Each structure stands twice: as structure tokens, then as C-alpha cells.
Short mmCIF file of C-alpha atoms in Angstrom, two decimals:
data_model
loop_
_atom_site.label_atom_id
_atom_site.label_comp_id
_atom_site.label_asym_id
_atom_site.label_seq_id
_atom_site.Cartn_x
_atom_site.Cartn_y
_atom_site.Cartn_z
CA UNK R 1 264.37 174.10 192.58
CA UNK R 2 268.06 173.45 192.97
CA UNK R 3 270.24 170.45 193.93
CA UNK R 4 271.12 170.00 197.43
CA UNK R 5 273.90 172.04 199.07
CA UNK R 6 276.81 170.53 200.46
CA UNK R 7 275.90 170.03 204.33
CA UNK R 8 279.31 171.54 205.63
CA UNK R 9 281.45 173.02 202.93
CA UNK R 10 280.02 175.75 201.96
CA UNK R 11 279.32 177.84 205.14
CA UNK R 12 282.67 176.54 206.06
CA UNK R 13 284.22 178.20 203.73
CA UNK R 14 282.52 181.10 203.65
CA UNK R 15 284.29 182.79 206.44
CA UNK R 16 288.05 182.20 205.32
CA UNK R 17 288.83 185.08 207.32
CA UNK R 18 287.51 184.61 211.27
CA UNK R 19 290.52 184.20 213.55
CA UNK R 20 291.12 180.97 215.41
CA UNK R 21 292.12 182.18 218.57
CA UNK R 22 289.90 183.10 221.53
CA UNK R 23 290.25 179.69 223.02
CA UNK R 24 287.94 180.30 225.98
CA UNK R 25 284.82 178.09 225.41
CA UNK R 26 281.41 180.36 224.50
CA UNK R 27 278.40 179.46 226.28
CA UNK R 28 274.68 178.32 223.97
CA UNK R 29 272.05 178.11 225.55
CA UNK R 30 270.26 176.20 223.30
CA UNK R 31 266.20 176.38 223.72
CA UNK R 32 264.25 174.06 221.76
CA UNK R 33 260.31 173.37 221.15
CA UNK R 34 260.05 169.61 220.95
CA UNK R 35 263.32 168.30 221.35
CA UNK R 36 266.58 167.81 219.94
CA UNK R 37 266.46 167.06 215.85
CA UNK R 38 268.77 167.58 212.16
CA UNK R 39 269.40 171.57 213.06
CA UNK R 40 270.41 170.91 215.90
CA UNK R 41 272.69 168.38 214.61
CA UNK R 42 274.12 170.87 211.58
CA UNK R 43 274.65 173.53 214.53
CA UNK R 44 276.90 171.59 216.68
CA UNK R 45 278.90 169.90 213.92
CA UNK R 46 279.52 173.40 212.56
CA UNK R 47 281.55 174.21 215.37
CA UNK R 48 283.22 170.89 215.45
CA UNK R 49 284.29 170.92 212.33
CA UNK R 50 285.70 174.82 212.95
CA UNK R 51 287.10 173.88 215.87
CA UNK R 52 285.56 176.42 217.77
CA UNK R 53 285.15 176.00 221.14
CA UNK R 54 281.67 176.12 222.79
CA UNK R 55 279.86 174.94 225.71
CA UNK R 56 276.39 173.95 224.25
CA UNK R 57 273.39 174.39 227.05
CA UNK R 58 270.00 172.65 226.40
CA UNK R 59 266.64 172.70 226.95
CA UNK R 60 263.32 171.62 226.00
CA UNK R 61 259.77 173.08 226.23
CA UNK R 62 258.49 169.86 224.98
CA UNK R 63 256.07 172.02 222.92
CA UNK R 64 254.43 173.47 225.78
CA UNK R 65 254.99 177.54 225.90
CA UNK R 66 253.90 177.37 229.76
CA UNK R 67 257.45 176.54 229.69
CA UNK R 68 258.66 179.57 227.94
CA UNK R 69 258.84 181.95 230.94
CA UNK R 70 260.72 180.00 233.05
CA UNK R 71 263.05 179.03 230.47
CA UNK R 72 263.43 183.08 229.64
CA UNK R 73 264.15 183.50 233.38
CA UNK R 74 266.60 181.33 233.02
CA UNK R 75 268.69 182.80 230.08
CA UNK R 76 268.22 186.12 232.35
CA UNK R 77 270.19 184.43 235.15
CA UNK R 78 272.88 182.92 233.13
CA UNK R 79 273.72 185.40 230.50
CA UNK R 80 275.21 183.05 228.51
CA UNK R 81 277.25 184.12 225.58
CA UNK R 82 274.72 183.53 222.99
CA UNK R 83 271.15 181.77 222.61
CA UNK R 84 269.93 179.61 219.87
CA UNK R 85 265.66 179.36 219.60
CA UNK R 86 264.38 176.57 217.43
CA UNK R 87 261.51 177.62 216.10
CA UNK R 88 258.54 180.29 215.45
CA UNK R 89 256.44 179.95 218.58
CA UNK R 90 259.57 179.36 220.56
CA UNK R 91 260.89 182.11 218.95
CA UNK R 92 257.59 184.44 219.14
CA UNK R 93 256.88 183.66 222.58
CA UNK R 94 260.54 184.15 224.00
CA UNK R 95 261.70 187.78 222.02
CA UNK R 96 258.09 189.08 221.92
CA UNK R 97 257.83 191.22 218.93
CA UNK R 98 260.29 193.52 217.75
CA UNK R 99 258.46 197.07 218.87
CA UNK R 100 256.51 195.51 221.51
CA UNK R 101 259.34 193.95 223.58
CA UNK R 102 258.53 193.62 227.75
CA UNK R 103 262.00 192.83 229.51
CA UNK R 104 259.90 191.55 232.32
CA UNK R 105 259.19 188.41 229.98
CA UNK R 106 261.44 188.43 227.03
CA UNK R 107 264.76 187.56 226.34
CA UNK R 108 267.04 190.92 226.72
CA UNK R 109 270.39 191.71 227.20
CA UNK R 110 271.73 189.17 224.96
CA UNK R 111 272.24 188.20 220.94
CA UNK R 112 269.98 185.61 220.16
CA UNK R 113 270.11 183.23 216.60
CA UNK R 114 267.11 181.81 215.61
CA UNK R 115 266.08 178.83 212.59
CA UNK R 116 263.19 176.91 211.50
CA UNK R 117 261.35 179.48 211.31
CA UNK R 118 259.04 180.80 209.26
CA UNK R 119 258.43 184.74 207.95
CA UNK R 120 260.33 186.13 210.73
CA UNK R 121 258.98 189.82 209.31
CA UNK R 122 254.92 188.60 209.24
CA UNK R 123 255.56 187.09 212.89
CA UNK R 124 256.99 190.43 214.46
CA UNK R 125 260.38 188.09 215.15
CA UNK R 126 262.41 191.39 213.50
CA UNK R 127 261.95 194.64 211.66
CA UNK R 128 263.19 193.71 208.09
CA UNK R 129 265.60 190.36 207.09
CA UNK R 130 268.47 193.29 206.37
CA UNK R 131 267.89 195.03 209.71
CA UNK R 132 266.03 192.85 212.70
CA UNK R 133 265.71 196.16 214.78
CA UNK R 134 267.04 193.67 217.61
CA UNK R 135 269.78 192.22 218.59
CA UNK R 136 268.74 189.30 216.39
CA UNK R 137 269.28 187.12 213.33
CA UNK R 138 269.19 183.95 212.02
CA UNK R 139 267.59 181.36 209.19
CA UNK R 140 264.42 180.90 207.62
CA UNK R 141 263.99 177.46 206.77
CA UNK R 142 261.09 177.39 204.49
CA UNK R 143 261.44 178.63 200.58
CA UNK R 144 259.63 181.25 199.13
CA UNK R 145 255.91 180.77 199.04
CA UNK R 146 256.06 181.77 195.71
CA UNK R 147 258.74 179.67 194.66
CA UNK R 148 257.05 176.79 196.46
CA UNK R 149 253.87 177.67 194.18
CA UNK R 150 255.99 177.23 191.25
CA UNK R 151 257.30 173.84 191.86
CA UNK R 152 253.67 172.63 192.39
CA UNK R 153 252.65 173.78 189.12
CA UNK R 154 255.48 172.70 187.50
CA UNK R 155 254.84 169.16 188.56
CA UNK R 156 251.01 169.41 187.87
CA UNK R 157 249.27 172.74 186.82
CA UNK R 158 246.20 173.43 189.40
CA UNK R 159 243.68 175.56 190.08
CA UNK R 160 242.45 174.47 193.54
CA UNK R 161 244.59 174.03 196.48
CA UNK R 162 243.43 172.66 200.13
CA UNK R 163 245.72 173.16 203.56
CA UNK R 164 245.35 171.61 206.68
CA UNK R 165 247.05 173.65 209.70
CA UNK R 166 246.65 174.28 213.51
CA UNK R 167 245.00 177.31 213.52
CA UNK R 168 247.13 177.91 217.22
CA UNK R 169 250.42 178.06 215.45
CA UNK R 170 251.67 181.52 214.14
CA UNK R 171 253.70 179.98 210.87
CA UNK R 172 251.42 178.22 209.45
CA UNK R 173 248.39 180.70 209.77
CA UNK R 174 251.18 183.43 208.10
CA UNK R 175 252.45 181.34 205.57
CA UNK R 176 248.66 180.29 204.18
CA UNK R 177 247.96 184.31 204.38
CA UNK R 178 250.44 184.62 202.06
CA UNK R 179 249.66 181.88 199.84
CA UNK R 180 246.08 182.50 199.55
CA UNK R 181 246.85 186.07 198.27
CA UNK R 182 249.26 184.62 195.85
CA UNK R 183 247.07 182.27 194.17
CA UNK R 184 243.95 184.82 194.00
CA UNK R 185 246.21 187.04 191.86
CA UNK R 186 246.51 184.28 189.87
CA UNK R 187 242.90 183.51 189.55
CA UNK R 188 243.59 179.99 191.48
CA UNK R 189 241.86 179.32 195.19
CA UNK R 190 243.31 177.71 198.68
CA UNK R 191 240.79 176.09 200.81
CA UNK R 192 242.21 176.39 204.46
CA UNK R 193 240.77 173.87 206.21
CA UNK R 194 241.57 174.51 210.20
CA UNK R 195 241.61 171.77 212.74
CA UNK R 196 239.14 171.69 215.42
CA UNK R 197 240.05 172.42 218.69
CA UNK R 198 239.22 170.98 221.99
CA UNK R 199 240.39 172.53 225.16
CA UNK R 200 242.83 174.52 223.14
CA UNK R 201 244.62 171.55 221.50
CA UNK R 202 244.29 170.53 217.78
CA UNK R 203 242.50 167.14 217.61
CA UNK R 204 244.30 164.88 215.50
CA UNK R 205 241.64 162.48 214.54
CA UNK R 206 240.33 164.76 212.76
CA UNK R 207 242.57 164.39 209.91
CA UNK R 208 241.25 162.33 207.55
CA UNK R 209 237.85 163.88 207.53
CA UNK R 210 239.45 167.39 206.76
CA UNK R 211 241.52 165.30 203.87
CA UNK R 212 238.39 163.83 202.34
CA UNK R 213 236.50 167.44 202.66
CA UNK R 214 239.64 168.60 201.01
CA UNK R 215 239.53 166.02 198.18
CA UNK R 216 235.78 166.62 197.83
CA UNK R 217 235.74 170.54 197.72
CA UNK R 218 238.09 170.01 194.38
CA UNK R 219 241.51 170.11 195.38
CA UNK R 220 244.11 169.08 193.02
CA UNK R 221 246.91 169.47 195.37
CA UNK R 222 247.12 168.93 199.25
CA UNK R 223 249.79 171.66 200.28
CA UNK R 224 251.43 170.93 203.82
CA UNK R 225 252.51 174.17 205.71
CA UNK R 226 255.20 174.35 208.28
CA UNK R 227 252.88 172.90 211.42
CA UNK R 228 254.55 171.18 214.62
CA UNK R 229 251.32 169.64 215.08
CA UNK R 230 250.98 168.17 211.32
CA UNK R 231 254.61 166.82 211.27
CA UNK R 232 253.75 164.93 214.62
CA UNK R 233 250.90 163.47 212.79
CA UNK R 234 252.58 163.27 209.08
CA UNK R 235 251.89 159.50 208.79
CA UNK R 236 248.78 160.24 209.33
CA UNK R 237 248.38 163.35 207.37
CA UNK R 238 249.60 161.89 204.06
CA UNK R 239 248.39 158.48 204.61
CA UNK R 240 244.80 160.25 204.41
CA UNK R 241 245.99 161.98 201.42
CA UNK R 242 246.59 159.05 199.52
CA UNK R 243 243.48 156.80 200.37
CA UNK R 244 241.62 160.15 198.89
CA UNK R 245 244.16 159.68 195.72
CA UNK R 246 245.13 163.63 196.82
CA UNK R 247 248.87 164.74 195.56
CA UNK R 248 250.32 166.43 199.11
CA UNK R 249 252.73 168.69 198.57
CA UNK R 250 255.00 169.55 201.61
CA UNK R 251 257.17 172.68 202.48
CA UNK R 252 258.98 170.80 205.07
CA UNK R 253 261.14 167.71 204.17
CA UNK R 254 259.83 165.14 207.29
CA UNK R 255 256.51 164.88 205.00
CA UNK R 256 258.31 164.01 202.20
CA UNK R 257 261.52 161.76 203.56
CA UNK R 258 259.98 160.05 206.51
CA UNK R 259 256.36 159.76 205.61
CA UNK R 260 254.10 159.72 202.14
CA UNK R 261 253.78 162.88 201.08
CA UNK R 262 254.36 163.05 196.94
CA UNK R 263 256.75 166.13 196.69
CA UNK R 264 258.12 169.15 198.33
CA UNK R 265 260.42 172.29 198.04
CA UNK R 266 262.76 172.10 201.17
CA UNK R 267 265.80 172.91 202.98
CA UNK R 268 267.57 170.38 204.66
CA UNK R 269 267.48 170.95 208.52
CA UNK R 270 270.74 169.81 209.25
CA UNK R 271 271.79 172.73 206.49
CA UNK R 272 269.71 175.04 207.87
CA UNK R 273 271.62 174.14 211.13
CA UNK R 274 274.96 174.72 210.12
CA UNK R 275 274.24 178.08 208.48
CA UNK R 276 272.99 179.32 211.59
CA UNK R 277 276.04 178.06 213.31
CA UNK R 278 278.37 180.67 210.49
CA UNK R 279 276.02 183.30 212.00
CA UNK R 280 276.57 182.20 215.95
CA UNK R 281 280.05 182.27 214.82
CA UNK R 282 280.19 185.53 213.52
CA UNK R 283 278.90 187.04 216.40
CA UNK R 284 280.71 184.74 219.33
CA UNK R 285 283.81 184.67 217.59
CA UNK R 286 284.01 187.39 214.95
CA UNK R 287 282.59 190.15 217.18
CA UNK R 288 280.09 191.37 215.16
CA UNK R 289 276.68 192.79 216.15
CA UNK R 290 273.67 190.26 215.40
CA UNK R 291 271.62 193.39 214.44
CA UNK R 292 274.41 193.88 211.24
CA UNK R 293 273.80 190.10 210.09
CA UNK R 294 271.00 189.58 208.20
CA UNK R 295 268.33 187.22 207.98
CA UNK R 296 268.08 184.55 205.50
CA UNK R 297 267.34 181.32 203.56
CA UNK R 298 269.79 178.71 201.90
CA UNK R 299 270.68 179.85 198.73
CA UNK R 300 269.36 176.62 197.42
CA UNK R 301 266.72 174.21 198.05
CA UNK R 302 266.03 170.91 197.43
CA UNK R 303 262.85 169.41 195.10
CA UNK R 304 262.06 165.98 196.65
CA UNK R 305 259.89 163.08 195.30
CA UNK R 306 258.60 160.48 196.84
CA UNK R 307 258.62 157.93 193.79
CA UNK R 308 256.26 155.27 195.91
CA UNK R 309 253.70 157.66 196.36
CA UNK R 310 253.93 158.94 192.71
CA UNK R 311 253.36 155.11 191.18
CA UNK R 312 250.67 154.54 193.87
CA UNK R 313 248.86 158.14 192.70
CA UNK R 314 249.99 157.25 189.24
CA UNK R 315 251.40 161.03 189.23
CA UNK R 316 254.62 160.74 187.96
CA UNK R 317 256.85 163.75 187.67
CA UNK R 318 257.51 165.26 184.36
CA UNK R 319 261.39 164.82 182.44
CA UNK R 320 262.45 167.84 183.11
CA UNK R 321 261.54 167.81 186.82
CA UNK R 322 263.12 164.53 187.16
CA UNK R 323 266.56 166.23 185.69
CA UNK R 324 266.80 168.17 189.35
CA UNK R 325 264.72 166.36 191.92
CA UNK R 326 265.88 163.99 194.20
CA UNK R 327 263.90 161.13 194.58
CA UNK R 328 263.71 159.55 197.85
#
């Protein structure tokens, strides 16, 4: 629960050493899950701001993974000098897992960077954060699930947590694994709460009946996984939260900055961008193997609260959580 890290400055600096030469412009392809957002941002200004020269490829599966093999095939064609993936089911669905990888449908023959993505290691994405077993690396975006448990309870104790998720996407189903078995060792309970599918899609309306079952099953906080499908639906989400007079607690900061959730324990995308970027840059430019680079987080995170939502839950953070949030 730290301030926010400077956006540019300190992956900037922290490879004093690469060469500037090697003028010839390296080629991203740059495959994203729904479209271009703050990582992607932090990723190309990284360059900018090095001056390094790269030619910066995009597409889109518009959050449809029918898209994914064509978009692999694609890659295969081009070779390009590196590829970015944005996201764990992009990410899943175009490396495969680490000891079960099919070159018929998976990227190959090519170092690949990954971010936004969560528990690369649960998912299969690599072998260990210090060695992917792949050609691999890249960022984790979301802290600690521990960590995140402790800035819950050091805004208000609990007992009883509730999550909604999409029971079709990987990161959320791993990261409320992980939870759940953290709280039970702590005598504390998580109600996931899955929402219904119909013809294999999540149905949003849904919501606010899971919220109030939530509310009414005893939860004391609302915890928001990583979810592509919640974050399209976050005004939704944690405007049900608050008719139910439910504290929502996000591990994502859209929930938090552009919608009503009460707190959360984030990294910055655009941060999580440009780190990334220092890791492209190693490899394109620094010639080192993206097997040797390990996977990580941002060193720091940043505590957000929503002070609107706190007067209209009448949940106001503590002092000494005040002293290092960031209220927004």
C-alpha cells in the first residue's frame, strides 16, 4: 500500500546502460483483447521517450478468441521482431501452456511480452516468474492476493467476503482460488457468486441480483476480481453495490477511478505499460533472451479511495490509511 510510481522515470532509468544505436526500426505486433487502452499507452511512450525506434503493429480480437487463431497465423507469417499480448485469455489462448505447447496453434518461433495479466504460473502462461520455461516474460498487473487482503482489512476488518466473476475467464476463477484458500486459513469465508450463462456468454443483468444475494448471505465487503466482463459492466457492478449499502473493493483501478467502487489496491495500467516496454527493450534492443527476464509486478502499488462512495456508505477510511491513499 504504497504511493504511486512515477509513470516514466523510473523504468527509464533503470537501464542506464542499453546502447542507443541499432537504428533499424523493430517490428510489435501488438495483439490486444478488447482494444487499445492505458498499457498500451505506457508501452508506446516508453519507447518514445527512449528514442527507440519501433514499428508498432496492431490488432484486436474484440474479446472474441474465435479470433485468436487467425491472429496466431498471422504472427507466424510475419515474424515480427517481437509480440506484445494484452491480457490472460489473450495470452492463454495464443502461447497455450508452457508444457503443453502445439506449434500448429500457438505462437512459436518468436519472444513474446505479455501484461495485464493475472498469475501467469496458476494459468500455465510460464514455468516459474524467475524462469518462464518459454521464450516469455512480462508483467503481472494485479498485487498480491494477500496483500490485497490486507488493505481490505485494514480499511474495515471482515469476516465474510462475496465475488462476482465470469466463471469463462481463467483470471478471475484463479485469483478467487487463491483467495478463498487465504481467507479459510484465516478462519474468514468468500462467497463466489458466478454469473449465469446463456449460450456461453455471462448475462449481465444479472448483476444486481447476485449483489443483493451477496449483501444478504452476510458480506461485509464486495471484492472485484480482474474480469473483462465485470469492468465492461463496472457502472453497473458497483452501482448495485451501493443501493445494497455493500463496500466493493476492486483489484483493478477502472472500478475504482471511472466508476463507484469504494477502494482498491492497484497498479496503474499505463505503469504497467511502460515496464513492459523496459522488458521489450531488453530483449529488441539489449539482446537478451526473454526466457532470462523474469516475470513481475510494480514494485509499488497504489491504495485508491473513492471519497463519494465512502460519504454515501458512510465508510470512511481510517487516519492512517488516509496518510497513503489517494483519493480520487
Amino acid at each position: 500500500m504504497m504511493h504511486r510510481r512515477p509513470l516514466l522515470a523510473a523504468v527509464a532509468l533503470a537501464a542506464p546502460g542499453v546502447a542507443r544505436a541499432q537504428n533499424r526500426p523493430r517490428r510489435i505486433l501488438m495483439l490486444l483483447f478488447r482494444g487499445w487502452e492505458e498499457a498500451c499507452d505506457g508501452f508506446r511512450d516508453y519507447f518514445a521517450v527512449r528514442h527507440r525506434p519501433v514499428d508498432l503493429i496492431v490488432r484486436n480480437a474484440q474479446e472474441d478468441l474465435k479470433r485468436v487463431p487467425d491472429m496466431v497465423r498471422e504472427a507466424q507469417a510475419m515474424q515480427p521482431d517481437l509480440v506484445y499480448l494484452w491480457g490472460t485469455t489473450l495470452a492463454m489462448a495464443a502461447l497455450g501452456p508452457w508444457d503443453a505447447h502445439d506449434p500448429a496453434r500457438h505462437l512459436t518461433g518468436m519472444p513474446v511480452v505479455f501484461n495485464i495479466v493475472t498469475d501467469p504460473v496458476r494459468n500455465r502462461v510460464v514455468r516459474t516468474r524467475t524462469e518462464p520455461g518459454r521464450p516469455v516474460t512480462g508483467t503481472e498487473y494485479i498485487a498480491p492476493v494477500a496483500v490485497q487482503l490486507g488493505a481490505m482489512a485494514s480499511y474495515r476488518p471482515f469476516r465474510r467476503a462475496a465475488a462476482l466473476y465470469n466463471p469463462r475467464e481463467g483470471n478471475s476463477v484463479v485469483t478467487l482460488e487463491e483467495m478463498n484458500e487465504l481467507l479459510a486459513t484465516r478462519g474468514a469465508m468468500l462467497d463466489r457468486l458466478p454469473v449465469p450463462l446463456a449460450e456461453g456468454r455471462p448475462q449481465a443483468e444479472a448483476i444486481p441480483g447476485l449483489v443483493a444475494r451477496a449483501r444478504e448471505g452476510g458480506a461485509e465487503w464486495l471484492y472485484i476480481p480482474p474480469d473483462t466482463f465485470l469492468n465492461e459492466h463496472r457502472a453497473a457492478l458497483t452501482a448495485a453495490a451501493l443501493r445494497e449499502g455493500l463496500p466493493s473493493f476492486s483489484a483493478s483501478e477502472r472500478f475504482v477511478a471511472f466508476a463507484d467502487a469504494l477502494a482498491g489496491l492497484v497498479s496503474r495500467y499505463y505503469s504497467v505499460g511502460a515496464f513492459t516496454a523496459f522488458k521489450a527493450e531488453q530483449i529488441l534492443f539489449g539482446g537478451v533472451a526473454p526466457g532470462a527476464i523474469p516475470v513481475e509486478t510494480l514494485s509499488r502499488f497504489s491504495y485508491l479511495v473513492r471519497m463519494d462512495t465512502a460519504r454515501r456508505l458512510r465508510a470512511y477510511p481510517p487516519v492512517s490509511l488516509l496518510r497513503i491513499a489517494e483519493a480520487v
